[in-house]
Every structure is written in C-alpha cells, then in structure tokens.
CSV table of C-alpha atoms in Angstrom, one decimal:
chain,number,residue,atom,x,y,z
A,6,MET,CA,-51.6,-109.9,-88.3
A,7,GLU,CA,-49.8,-111.9,-85.6
A,8,GLU,CA,-46.2,-112.9,-85.9
A,9,GLY,CA,-47.0,-116.6,-85.8
A,10,LEU,CA,-49.4,-116.3,-88.7
A,11,ASP,CA,-46.7,-114.5,-90.8
A,12,GLN,CA,-44.2,-117.3,-90.1
A,13,GLU,CA,-46.7,-120.0,-90.9
A,14,TYR,CA,-47.5,-118.3,-94.2
A,15,TYR,CA,-43.8,-118.0,-95.0
A,16,LEU,CA,-43.1,-121.7,-94.2
A,17,ASN,CA,-46.1,-122.9,-96.3
A,18,ARG,CA,-45.1,-120.8,-99.3
A,19,THR,CA,-43.0,-122.5,-102.0
A,20,GLY,CA,-41.1,-120.9,-104.9
A,21,CYS,CA,-42.3,-123.5,-107.4
A,22,GLY,CA,-46.0,-123.0,-106.7
A,23,VAL,CA,-46.4,-126.6,-105.7
A,24,PRO,CA,-48.0,-127.3,-102.3
A,25,LEU,CA,-45.5,-128.0,-99.5
A,26,ASN,CA,-46.9,-131.5,-98.7
A,27,ARG,CA,-46.2,-132.6,-102.3
A,28,LEU,CA,-42.7,-131.2,-102.3
A,29,CYS,CA,-41.9,-133.1,-99.1
A,30,ALA,CA,-43.3,-136.3,-100.6
A,31,VAL,CA,-41.4,-135.9,-103.9
A,32,CYS,CA,-38.1,-135.5,-102.1
A,33,TYR,CA,-38.4,-139.1,-101.0
A,34,ALA,CA,-39.9,-140.5,-104.2
A,35,ALA,CA,-36.7,-141.6,-106.1
A,36,PRO,CA,-33.7,-140.4,-104.1
A,37,PRO,CA,-31.2,-138.9,-104.8
A,38,LEU,CA,-32.5,-137.7,-108.2
A,39,SER,CA,-35.8,-136.3,-106.9
A,40,SER,CA,-34.3,-134.7,-103.9
A,41,LEU,CA,-31.5,-133.0,-105.9
A,42,GLY,CA,-34.2,-131.8,-108.3
A,43,ILE,CA,-36.1,-130.2,-105.4
A,44,LEU,CA,-32.9,-128.6,-104.1
A,45,ALA,CA,-32.3,-127.1,-107.5
A,46,LEU,CA,-35.8,-125.8,-108.0
A,47,GLU,CA,-36.9,-124.8,-104.5
A,48,ARG,CA,-35.1,-121.8,-103.0
A,49,GLU,CA,-37.6,-120.3,-100.6
A,50,ASN,CA,-39.0,-123.0,-98.3
A,51,PRO,CA,-36.7,-124.2,-95.6
A,52,ILE,CA,-38.8,-127.3,-94.7
A,53,ALA,CA,-38.8,-128.6,-98.3
A,54,ARG,CA,-35.0,-127.9,-98.5
A,55,PHE,CA,-34.5,-129.7,-95.2
A,56,HIS,CA,-36.2,-132.9,-96.5
A,57,ALA,CA,-34.4,-132.8,-99.8
A,58,LEU,CA,-31.0,-132.3,-98.3
A,59,GLN,CA,-31.5,-134.9,-95.6
A,60,ILE,CA,-32.5,-137.6,-98.0
A,61,SER,CA,-29.8,-136.7,-100.5
A,62,LEU,CA,-27.1,-137.0,-97.8
A,63,THR,CA,-28.6,-140.3,-96.7
A,64,SER,CA,-29.3,-141.9,-100.1
A,65,VAL,CA,-25.9,-141.3,-101.8
A,66,PRO,CA,-23.8,-143.2,-99.3
A,67,TYR,CA,-26.5,-145.9,-99.2
A,68,LEU,CA,-26.4,-146.4,-102.9
A,69,LEU,CA,-22.5,-146.3,-103.0
A,70,ASN,CA,-22.5,-149.0,-100.3
A,71,LEU,CA,-24.8,-151.2,-102.4
A,72,TRP,CA,-22.6,-150.6,-105.4
A,73,VAL,CA,-19.5,-151.7,-103.4
A,74,TRP,CA,-21.2,-154.8,-102.2
A,75,ARG,CA,-22.1,-155.8,-105.7
A,76,SER,CA,-18.9,-154.8,-107.5
A,77,PHE,CA,-16.2,-155.8,-105.1
A,78,PHE,CA,-17.7,-158.6,-103.0
A,79,GLY,CA,-19.6,-160.2,-105.9
A,80,LEU,CA,-23.0,-160.2,-104.1
A,81,THR,CA,-25.7,-159.7,-106.7
A,82,TRP,CA,-29.0,-160.6,-105.0
A,83,LEU,CA,-28.4,-159.0,-101.6
A,84,PRO,CA,-27.9,-155.4,-102.9
A,85,ILE,CA,-31.1,-155.7,-104.9
A,86,VAL,CA,-33.0,-156.8,-101.9
A,87,PHE,CA,-31.6,-153.9,-99.8
A,88,PHE,CA,-32.2,-151.4,-102.7
A,89,PHE,CA,-35.9,-152.2,-102.7
A,90,ALA,CA,-36.1,-152.2,-98.9
A,91,GLY,CA,-34.4,-148.8,-98.9
A,92,LEU,CA,-36.8,-147.5,-101.6
A,93,GLY,CA,-39.8,-148.8,-99.5
A,94,TRP,CA,-38.4,-147.0,-96.5
A,95,CYS,CA,-38.1,-143.8,-98.5
A,96,TRP,CA,-41.7,-144.0,-99.6
A,97,VAL,CA,-42.9,-144.4,-96.0
A,98,ALA,CA,-40.7,-141.5,-95.0
A,99,GLY,CA,-42.1,-139.4,-97.8
A,100,SER,CA,-45.7,-140.2,-96.7
A,101,THR,CA,-44.7,-139.2,-93.1
A,102,ALA,CA,-43.1,-136.0,-94.3
A,103,ALA,CA,-46.1,-135.0,-96.4
A,104,LYS,CA,-48.5,-135.6,-93.4
A,105,ALA,CA,-46.2,-133.7,-91.1
A,106,SER,CA,-45.8,-130.7,-93.4
A,107,ALA,CA,-49.3,-129.5,-92.4
A,108,SER,CA,-47.9,-128.8,-88.9
A,109,LEU,CA,-44.6,-127.5,-90.3
A,110,ALA,CA,-42.7,-130.3,-88.4
A,111,ARG,CA,-39.4,-131.7,-89.7
A,112,VAL,CA,-40.5,-135.3,-89.5
A,113,PRO,CA,-38.8,-137.8,-90.2
A,114,TYR,CA,-35.8,-136.4,-88.5
A,115,LEU,CA,-32.8,-138.7,-89.0
A,116,PRO,CA,-30.5,-139.0,-86.0
A,117,PHE,CA,-27.1,-138.3,-87.5
A,118,VAL,CA,-28.0,-136.3,-90.6
A,119,GLY,CA,-30.9,-134.3,-89.3
A,120,PRO,CA,-29.1,-132.0,-86.9
A,121,ARG,CA,-26.4,-131.2,-89.4
A,122,VAL,CA,-28.9,-130.4,-92.2
A,123,GLU,CA,-30.9,-128.2,-89.8
A,124,ARG,CA,-27.8,-126.1,-89.1
A,125,TRP,CA,-27.0,-125.8,-92.8
A,126,ILE,CA,-30.6,-124.7,-93.6
A,127,GLU,CA,-30.5,-122.1,-90.8
A,128,ARG,CA,-27.3,-120.6,-92.2
A,129,GLU,CA,-28.8,-120.0,-95.7
C-alpha cells in the first residue's frame, strides 16, 4: 500500500466511529458546547480536533464580548442580533468544513486562530 493511502486512511478514521464530515459539522453546530464535546470525545483525528479547537477559541471570546455589551453597556437588542448572526456564520462554516473533509482540507481556516491551532494540533 502506498504511503499516501495510509495517511488518507489515518486522517479519515475517527475514534468515535462517527464519519469525519459529521464530526466537522457538529463542531460548528452550537459552539462552544459542541466543539468542547468533540474535543473531549475525539482523540485520534487531527482534522476534527483542528475544527473543534479553532471554533472553541473563536466562540468563547465572541460570547464574552456579547455578554459585556449587554451587561455593562446596557445594549439588549444588539447582542441578540450579533448572536444569531454569529450562529448563522457558524452553521455556514460547519457546512463548509463538512464538505472540505472529503479532501482532508482544513477549511475554513481562520486568519488569526488557524495557524496557532495548527501548531498545537501538530505538537499532540
């Protein structure tokens, strides 16, 4: 067997028994809860862990920012609008990640968080 086929088999294999495209989509379903659940359950696949860690590191500061806007500045309707806009973006990103998992690509690759997450995943 060729080396490329072994690597492709390794990257498509998941420890949970769930197909890779579903794991990538679930990471973005209800962040950060769904992505932290994937990080806790999936230990073998670096692509699923990449997506879970990337959206976790993006969604936690986003939600904290919305909480600050609502609590300290008294804005009630604007954080709700941004929350649903962010959730819609997550669902589009999850669909993109599920489609790109067939080619083993790390898409979507966020500019600031993506390179750091990739280095952390490579160290594991």
